Tab-separated table of C-alpha atoms and ligand atoms in Angstrom:
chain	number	residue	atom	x	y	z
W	29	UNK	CA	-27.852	-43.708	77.620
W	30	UNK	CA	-30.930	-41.446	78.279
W	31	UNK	CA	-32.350	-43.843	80.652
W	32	UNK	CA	-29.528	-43.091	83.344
W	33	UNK	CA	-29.827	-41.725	86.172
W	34	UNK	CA	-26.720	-40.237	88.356
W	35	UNK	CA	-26.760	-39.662	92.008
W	36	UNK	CA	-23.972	-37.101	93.408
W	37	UNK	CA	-21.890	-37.519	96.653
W	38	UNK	CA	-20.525	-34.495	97.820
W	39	UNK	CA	-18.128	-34.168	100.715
W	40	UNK	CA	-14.251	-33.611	100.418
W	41	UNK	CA	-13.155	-36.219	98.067
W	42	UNK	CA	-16.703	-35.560	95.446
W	43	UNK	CA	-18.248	-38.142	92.920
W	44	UNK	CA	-20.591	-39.614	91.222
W	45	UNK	CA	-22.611	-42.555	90.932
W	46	UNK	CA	-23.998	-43.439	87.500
W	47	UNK	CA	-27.327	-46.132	87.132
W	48	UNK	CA	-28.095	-47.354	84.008
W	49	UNK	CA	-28.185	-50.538	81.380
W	50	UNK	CA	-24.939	-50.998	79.390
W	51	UNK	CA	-22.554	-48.754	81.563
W	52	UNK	CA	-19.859	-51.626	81.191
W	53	UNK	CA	-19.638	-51.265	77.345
W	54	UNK	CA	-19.737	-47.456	77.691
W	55	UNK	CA	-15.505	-47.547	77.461
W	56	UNK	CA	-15.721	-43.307	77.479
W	57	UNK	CA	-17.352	-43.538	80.741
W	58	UNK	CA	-15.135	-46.171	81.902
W	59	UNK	CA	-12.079	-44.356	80.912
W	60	UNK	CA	-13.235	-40.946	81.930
W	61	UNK	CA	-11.788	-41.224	85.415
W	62	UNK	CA	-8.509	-42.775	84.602
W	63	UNK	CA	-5.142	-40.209	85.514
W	64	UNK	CA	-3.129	-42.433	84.072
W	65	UNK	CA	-1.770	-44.872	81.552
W	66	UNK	CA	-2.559	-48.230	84.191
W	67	UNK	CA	-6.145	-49.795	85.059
W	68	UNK	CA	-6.052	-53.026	87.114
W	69	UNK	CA	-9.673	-54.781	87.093
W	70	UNK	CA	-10.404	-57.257	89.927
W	71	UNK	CA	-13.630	-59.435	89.931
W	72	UNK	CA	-14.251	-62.856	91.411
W	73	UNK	CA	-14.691	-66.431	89.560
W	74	UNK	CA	-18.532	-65.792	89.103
W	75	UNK	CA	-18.317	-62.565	87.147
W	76	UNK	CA	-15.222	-62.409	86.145
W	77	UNK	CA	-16.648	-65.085	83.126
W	78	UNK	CA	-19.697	-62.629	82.110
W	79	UNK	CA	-18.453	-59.353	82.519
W	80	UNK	CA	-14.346	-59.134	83.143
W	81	UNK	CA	-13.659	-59.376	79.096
W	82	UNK	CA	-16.658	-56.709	78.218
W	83	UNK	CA	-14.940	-53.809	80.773
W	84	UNK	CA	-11.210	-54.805	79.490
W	85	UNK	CA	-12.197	-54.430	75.652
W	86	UNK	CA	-14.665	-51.300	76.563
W	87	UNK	CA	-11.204	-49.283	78.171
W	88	UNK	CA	-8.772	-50.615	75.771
W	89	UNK	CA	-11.016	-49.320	73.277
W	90	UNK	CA	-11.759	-45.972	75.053
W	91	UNK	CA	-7.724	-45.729	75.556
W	92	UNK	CA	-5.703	-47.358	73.153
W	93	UNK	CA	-2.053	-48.003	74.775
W	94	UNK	CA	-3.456	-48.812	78.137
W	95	UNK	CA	-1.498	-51.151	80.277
W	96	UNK	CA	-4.674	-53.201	81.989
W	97	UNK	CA	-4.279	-56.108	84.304
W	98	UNK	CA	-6.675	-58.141	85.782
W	99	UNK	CA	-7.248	-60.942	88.637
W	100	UNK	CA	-9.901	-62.934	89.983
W	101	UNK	CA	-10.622	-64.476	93.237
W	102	UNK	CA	-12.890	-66.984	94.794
W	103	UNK	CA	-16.340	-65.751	94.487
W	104	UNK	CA	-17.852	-65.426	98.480
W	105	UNK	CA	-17.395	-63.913	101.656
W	106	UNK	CA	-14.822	-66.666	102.412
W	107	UNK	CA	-12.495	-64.888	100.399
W	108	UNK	CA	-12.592	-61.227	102.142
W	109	UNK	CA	-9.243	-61.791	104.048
W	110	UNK	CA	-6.229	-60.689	104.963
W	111	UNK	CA	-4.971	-63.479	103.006
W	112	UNK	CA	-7.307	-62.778	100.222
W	113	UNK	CA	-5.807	-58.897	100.582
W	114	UNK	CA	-2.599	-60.090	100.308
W	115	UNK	CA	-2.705	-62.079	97.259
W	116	UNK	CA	-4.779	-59.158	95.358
W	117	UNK	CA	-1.788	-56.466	96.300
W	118	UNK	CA	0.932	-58.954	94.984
W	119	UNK	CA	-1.155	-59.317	92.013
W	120	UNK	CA	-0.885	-55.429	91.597
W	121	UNK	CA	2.672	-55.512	92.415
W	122	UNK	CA	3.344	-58.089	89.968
W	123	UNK	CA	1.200	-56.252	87.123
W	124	UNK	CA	3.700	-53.181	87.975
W	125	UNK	CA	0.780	-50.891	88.546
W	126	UNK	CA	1.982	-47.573	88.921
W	127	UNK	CA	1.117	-44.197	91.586
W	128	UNK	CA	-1.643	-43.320	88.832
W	129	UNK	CA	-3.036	-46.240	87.909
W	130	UNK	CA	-6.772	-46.792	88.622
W	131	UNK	CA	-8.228	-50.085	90.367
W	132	UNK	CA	-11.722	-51.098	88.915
W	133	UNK	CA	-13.726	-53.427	91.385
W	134	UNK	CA	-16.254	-55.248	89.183
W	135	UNK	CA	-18.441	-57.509	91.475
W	136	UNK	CA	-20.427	-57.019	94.378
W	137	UNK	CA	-19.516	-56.112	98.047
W	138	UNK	CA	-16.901	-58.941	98.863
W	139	UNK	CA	-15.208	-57.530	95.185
W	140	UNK	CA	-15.545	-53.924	96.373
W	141	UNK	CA	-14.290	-54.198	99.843
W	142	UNK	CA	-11.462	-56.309	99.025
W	143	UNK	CA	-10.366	-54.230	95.494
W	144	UNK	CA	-11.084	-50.947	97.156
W	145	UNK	CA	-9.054	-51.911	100.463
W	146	UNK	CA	-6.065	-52.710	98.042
W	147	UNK	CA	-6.326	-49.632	95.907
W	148	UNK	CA	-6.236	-47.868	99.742
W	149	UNK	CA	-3.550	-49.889	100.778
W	150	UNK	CA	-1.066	-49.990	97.234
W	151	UNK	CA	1.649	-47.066	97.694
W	152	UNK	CA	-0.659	-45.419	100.408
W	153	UNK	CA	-3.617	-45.442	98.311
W	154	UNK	CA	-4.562	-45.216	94.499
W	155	UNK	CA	-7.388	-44.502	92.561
W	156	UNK	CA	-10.375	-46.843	92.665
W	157	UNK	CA	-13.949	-47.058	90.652
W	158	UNK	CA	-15.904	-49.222	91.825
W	159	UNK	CA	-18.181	-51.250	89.353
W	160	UNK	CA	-21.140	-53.009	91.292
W	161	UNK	CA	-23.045	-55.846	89.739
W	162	UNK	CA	-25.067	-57.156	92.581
W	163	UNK	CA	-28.232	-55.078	93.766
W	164	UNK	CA	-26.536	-55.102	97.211
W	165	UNK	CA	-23.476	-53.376	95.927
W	166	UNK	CA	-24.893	-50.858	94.113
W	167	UNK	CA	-27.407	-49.645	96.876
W	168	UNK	CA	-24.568	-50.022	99.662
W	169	UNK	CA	-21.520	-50.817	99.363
W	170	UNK	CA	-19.848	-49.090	96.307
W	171	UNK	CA	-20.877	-45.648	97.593
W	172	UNK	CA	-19.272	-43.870	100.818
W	173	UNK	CA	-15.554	-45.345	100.399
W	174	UNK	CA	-15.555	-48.064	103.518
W	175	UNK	CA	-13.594	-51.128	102.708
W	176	UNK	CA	-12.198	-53.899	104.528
W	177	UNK	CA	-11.445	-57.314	104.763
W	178	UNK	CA	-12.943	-59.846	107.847
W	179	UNK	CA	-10.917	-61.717	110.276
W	180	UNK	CA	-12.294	-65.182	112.039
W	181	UNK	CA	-13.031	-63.021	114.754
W	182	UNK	CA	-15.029	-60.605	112.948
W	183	UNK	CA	-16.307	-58.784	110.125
W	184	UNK	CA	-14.395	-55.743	108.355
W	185	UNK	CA	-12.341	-55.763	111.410
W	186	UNK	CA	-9.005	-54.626	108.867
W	187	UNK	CA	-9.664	-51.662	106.538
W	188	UNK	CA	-9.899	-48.251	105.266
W	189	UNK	CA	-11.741	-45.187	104.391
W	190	UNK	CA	-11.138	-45.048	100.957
W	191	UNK	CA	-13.948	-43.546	98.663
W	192	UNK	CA	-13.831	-44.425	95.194
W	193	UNK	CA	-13.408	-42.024	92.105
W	194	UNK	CA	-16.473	-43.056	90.606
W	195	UNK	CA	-19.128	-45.494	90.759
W	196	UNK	CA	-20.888	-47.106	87.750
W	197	UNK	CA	-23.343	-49.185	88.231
W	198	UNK	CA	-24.737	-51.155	85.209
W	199	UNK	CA	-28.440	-52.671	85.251
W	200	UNK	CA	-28.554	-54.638	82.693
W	201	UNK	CA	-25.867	-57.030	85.049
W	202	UNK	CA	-28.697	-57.709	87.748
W	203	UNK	CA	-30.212	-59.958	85.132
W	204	UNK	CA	-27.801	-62.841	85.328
W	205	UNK	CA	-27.869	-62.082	89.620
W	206	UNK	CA	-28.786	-65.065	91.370
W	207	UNK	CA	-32.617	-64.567	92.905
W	208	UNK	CA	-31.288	-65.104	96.498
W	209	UNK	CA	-28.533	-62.193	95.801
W	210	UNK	CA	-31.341	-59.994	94.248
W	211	UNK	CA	-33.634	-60.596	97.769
W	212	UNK	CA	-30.432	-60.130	99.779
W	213	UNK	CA	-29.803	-56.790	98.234
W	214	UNK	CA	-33.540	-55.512	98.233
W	215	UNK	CA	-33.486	-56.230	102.517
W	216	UNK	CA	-30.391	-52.903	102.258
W	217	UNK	CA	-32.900	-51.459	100.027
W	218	UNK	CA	-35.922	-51.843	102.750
W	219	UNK	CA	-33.133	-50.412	104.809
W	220	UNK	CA	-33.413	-47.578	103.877
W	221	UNK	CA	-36.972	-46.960	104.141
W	222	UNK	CA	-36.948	-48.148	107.909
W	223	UNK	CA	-34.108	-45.447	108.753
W	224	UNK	CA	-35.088	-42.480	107.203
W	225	UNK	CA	-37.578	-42.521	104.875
W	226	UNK	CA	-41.465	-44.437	105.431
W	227	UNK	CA	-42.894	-43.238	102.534
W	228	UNK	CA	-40.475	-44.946	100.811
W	229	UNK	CA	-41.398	-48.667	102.292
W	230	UNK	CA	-45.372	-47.659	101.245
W	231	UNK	CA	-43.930	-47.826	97.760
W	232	UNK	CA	-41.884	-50.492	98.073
W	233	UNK	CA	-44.953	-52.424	99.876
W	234	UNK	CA	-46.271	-51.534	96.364
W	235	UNK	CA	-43.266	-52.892	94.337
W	236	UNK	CA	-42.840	-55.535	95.717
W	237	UNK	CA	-43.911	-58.215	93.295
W	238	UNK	CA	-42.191	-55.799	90.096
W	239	UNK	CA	-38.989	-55.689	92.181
W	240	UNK	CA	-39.154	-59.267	92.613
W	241	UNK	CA	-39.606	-60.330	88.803
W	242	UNK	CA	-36.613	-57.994	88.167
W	243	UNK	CA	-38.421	-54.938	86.365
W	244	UNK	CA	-35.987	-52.432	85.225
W	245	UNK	CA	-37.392	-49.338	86.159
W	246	UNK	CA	-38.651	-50.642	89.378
W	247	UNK	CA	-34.797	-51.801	90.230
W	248	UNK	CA	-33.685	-48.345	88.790
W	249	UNK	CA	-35.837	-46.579	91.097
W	250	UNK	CA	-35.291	-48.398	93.757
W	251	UNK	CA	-31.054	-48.496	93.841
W	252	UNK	CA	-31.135	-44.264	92.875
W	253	UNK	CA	-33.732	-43.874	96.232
W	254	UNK	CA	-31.159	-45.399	98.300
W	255	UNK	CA	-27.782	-44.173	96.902
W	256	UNK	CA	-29.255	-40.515	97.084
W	257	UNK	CA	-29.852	-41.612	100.615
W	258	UNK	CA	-26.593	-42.980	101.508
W	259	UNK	CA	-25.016	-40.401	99.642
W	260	UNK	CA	-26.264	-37.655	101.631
W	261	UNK	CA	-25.660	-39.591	104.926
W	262	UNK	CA	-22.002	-40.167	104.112
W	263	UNK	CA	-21.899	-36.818	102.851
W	264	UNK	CA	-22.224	-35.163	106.455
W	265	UNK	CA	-20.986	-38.092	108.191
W	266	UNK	CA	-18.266	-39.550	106.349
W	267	UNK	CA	-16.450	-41.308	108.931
W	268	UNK	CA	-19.186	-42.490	110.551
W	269	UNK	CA	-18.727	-40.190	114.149
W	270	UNK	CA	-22.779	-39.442	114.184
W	271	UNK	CA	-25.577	-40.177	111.309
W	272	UNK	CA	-23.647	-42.790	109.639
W	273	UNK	CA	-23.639	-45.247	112.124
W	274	UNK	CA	-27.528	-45.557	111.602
W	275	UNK	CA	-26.985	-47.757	108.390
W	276	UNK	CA	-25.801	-50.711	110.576
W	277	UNK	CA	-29.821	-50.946	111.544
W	278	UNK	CA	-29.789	-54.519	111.654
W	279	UNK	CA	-26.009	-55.088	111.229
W	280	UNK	CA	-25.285	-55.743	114.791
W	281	UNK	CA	-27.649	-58.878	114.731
W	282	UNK	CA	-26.765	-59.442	111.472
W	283	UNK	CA	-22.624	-59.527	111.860
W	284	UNK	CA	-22.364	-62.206	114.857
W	285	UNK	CA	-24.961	-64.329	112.884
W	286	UNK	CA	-22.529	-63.906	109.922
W	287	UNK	CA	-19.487	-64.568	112.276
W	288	UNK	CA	-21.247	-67.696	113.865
W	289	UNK	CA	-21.917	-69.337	110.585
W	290	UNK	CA	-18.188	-68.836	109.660
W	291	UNK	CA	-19.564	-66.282	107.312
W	292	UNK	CA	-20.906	-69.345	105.285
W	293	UNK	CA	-24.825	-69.623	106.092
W	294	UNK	CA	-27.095	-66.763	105.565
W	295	UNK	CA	-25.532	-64.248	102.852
W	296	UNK	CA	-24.907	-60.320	104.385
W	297	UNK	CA	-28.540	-59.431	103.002
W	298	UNK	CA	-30.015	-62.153	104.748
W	299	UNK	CA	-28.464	-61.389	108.107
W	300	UNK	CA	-29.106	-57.676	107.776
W	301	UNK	CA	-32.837	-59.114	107.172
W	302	UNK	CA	-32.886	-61.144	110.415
W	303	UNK	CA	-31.056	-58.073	112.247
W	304	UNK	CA	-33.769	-55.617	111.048
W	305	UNK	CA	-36.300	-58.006	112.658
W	306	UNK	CA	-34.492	-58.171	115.872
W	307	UNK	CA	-33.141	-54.833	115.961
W	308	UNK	CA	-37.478	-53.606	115.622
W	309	UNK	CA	-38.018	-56.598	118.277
W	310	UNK	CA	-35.604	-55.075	120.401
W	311	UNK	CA	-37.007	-51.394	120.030
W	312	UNK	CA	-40.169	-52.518	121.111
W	313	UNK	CA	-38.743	-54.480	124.058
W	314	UNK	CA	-36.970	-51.058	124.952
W	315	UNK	CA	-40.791	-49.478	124.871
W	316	UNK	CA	-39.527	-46.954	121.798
W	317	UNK	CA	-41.929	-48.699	119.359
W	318	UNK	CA	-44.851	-51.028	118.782
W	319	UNK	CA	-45.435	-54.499	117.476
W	320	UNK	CA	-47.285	-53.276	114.777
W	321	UNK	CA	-43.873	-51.527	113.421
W	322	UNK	CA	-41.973	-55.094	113.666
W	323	UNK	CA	-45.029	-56.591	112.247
W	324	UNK	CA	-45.297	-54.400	109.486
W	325	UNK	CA	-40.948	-54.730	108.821
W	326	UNK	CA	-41.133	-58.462	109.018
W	327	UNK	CA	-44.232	-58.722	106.905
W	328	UNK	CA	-42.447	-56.767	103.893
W	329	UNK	CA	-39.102	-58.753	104.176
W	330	UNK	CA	-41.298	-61.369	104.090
W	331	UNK	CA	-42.750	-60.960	101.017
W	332	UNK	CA	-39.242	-59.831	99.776
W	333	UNK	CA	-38.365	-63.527	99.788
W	334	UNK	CA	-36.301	-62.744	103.440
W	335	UNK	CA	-35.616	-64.769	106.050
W	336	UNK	CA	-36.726	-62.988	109.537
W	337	UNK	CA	-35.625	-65.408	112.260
W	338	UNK	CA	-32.320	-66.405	113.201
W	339	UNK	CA	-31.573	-70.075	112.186
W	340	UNK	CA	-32.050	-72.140	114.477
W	341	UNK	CA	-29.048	-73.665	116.443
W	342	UNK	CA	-27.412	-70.807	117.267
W	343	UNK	CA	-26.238	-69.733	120.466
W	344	UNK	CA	-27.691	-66.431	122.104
W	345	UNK	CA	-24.292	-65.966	124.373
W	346	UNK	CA	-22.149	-66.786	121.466
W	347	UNK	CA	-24.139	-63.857	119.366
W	348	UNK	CA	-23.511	-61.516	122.348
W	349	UNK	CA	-19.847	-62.585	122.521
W	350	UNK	CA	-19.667	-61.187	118.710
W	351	UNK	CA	-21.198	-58.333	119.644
W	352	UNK	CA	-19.271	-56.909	121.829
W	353	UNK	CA	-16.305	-57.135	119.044
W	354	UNK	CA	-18.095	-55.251	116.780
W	355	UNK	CA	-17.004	-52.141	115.452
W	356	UNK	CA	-20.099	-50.704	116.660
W	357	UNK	CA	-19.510	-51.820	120.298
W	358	UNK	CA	-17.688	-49.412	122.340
W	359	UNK	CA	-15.676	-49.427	125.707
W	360	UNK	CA	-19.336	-48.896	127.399
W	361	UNK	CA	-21.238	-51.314	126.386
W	362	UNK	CA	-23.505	-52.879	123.443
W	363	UNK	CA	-24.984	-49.945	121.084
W	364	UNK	CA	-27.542	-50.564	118.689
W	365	UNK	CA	-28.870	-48.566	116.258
W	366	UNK	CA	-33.095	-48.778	117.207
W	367	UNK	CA	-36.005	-47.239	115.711
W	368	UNK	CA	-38.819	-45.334	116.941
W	369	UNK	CA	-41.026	-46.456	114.022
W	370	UNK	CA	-40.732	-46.518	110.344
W	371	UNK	CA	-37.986	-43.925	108.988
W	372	UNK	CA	-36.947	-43.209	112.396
W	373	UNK	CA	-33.903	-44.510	113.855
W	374	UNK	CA	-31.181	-43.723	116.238
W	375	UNK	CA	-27.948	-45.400	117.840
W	376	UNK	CA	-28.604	-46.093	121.667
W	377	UNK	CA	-26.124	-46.903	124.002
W	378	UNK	CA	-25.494	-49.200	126.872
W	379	UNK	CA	-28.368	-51.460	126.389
W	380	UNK	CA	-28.645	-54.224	128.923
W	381	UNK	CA	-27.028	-57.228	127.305
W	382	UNK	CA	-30.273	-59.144	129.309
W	383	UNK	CA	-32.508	-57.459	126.862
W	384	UNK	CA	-30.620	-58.721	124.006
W	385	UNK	CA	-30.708	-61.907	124.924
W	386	UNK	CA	-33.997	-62.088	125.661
W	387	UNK	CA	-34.667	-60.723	122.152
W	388	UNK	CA	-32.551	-63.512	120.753
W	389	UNK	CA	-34.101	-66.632	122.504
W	390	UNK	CA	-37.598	-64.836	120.790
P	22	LIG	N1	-18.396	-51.273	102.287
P	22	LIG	C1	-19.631	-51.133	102.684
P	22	LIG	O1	-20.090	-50.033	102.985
P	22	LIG	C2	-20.517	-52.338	102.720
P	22	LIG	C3	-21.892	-52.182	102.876
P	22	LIG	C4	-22.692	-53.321	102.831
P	22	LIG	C5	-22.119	-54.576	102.629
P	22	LIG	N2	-20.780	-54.689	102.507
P	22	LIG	C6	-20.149	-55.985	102.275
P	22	LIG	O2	-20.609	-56.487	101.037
P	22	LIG	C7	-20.477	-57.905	101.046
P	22	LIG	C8	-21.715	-58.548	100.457
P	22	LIG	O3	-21.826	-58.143	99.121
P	22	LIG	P1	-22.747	-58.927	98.083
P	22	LIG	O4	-24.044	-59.238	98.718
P	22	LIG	O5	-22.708	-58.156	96.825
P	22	LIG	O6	-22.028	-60.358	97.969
P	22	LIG	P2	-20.952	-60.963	96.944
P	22	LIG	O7	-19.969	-59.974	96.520
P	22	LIG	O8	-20.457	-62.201	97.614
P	22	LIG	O9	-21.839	-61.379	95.682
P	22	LIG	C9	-22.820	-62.355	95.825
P	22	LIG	C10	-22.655	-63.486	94.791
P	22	LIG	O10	-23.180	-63.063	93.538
P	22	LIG	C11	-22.223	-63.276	92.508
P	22	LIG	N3	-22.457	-62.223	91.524
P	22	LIG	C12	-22.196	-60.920	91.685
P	22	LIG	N4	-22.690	-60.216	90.653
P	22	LIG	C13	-23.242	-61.112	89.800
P	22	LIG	C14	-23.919	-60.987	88.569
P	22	LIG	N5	-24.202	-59.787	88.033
P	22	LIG	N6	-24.338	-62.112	87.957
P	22	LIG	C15	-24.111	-63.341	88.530
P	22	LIG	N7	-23.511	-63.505	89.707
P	22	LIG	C16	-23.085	-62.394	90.342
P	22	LIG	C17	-20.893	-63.238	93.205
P	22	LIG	O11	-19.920	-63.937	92.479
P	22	LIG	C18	-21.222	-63.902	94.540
P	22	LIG	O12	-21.178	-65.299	94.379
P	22	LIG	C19	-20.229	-58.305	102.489
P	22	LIG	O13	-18.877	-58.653	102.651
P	22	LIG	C20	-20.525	-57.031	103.265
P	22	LIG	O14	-19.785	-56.937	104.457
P	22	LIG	C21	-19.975	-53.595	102.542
């Protein structure tokens, strides 16, 4: 395992993120968090077939005498409910999973959100490692312990602070990703870049071809640049009161696209693509940044293989109406996190909904 690389999160409840090929065969590593004698693996009906019998054999082998259930649900956002939330704790229940037993959420965000909200939720919160196999996951949502589930009125409007014991995050699983998930994850990855860090979207104007054919160490380099970004982020912010709140650039836009589609049109990637675009558009409208920054942001996704325009058909009102729902919203008004140029961002409040609109109908 020379080739890994491990990221730290500090904070209160510390951990650590490990990158590398093979981590789901590693059973040592696998185990090496467990407190107990029960492990309870959830996955979804996509990678549940590839990976779900590799991690089961790799702990029972690591810890002979372990009780290990497992359960599956319908791979896609669709199934990131309460219903979905429901069925996963009875499956828990049912397994007789005990005060020390560990959840491990092997998937991508929709897995980790959904596992990791049950391991908050089961007898007021167990342990949870989360074990990301989609680029998106392993950049975003498997580090900083938010979880939830989405309601038809809005995304991860039901969940929890609950950050996991460990996170491993295995490489060599990108290769069977889907090329749409791999560009949906890289627009998190860009992310990044356009909140805190423009030298780092010079070299991933640069990588861009290598990240797209899948090269290892470019993918390497790229998910450990944004976890040690996200982990020092949640680090001083972990409940998202200040600093945190500027890694929904894009997800305001993105979210009521999500919502409009019935979260079953452009995947979270794409949207947070779009979002990025309109979120720049909408900094420039403001007069905090130039065209040439929005050019630059859109021309990059671009090339990323990223949509930039919302699809057509949708309704700017309706887009607003979700907006004001989201968890990002508050009593005031709409907030949006803006930029002032590449690697700078910041939330602003109270922006004219007029503006927004405007932004929308391009
Ligand atoms: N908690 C957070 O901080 C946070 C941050 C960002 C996003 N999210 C959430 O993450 C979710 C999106 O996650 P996602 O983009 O990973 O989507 P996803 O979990 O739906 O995975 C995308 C698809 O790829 C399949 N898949 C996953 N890994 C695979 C592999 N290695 N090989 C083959 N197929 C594989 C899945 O079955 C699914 O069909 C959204 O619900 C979003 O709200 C949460």
């Amino acid at each position: 395992m020379s080739h890994d690389r491990t990221v730290a999160v500090g904070g209160a409840h510390p951990y650590h993120i490990s990158i590398g090929p093979g981590l789901l065969e590693d059973g040592e590593r696998l185990a090496a968090t467990l407190r107990g004698r029960d492990a309870f693996v959830i996955s979804d009906d996509s990678v549940a077939p590839l990976y779900m019998r590799r991690v089961v054999d790799a702990l029972s082998g690591a810890r002979p005498g372990l009780r290990i259930g497992h359960w599956t649900l319908p791979a896609g956002e669709a199934s990131k409910t309460l219903d979905g939330f429901g069925r996963a704790i009875t499956a828990i229940a049912d397994a007789g999973m005990r005060r020390d037993a560990t959840v491990y959420a092997l998937g991508g965000g929709v897995v980790g959100d959904l596992a990791g909200f049950a391991a908050a939720a089961w007898m007021r919160g167990i342990d949870c490692v989360q074990l990301p196999t989609t680029l998106l996951a392993m950049v975003d949502s498997s580090v900083g312990g938010k979880t939830a589930v989405d309601l038809p009125q809005g995304k991860n409007l039901v969940g929890a602070f609950h950050p996991p014991r460990a996170v491993l995050a295995d490489t060599a699983t990108l290769r069977t990703l889907p090329p749409r998930e791999l560009r949906a994850g890289l627009a998190e990855v860009v992310k990044y870049g356009a909140i805190v860090d423009a030298p780092f979207l010079d070299w991933l104007e640069a990588q861009a071809d290598a990240l797209l054919a899948g090269d290892d160490d470019a993918l390497a380099e790229a998910i450990a640049r944004s976890c040690a970004h996200k982990a020092a982020i949640v680090e001083r912010d972990p409940f998202e009161h200040g600093e945190r709140a500027l890694l929904n650039f894009g997800h305001t836009f993105g979210h009521a696209i999500e919502t409009e589609q019935g979260y079953g049109g452009l995947v979270h990637g794409e949207a947070v693509a779009v979002g990025m675009v309109q979120a720049a558009r909408l900094s420039e409208r403001l007069g905090l940044a130039s065209p040439a920054d929005t050019a630059r942001l859109r021309s990059l996704l671009q090339r990323l293989g990223l949509p930039v325009d919302p699809p057509p058909g949708l309704d700017a009102d309706a887009l607003i109406a979700h907006m004001r729902l989201d968890k990002k919203a508050q009593s005031g008004g709409l907030r949006f996190i803006v930029w002032d140029g590449a690697g700078r961002a910041r939330v602003l409040a109270d922006v004219p909904e007029n503006a927004v609109r405007e932004v929308l109908r391009g």
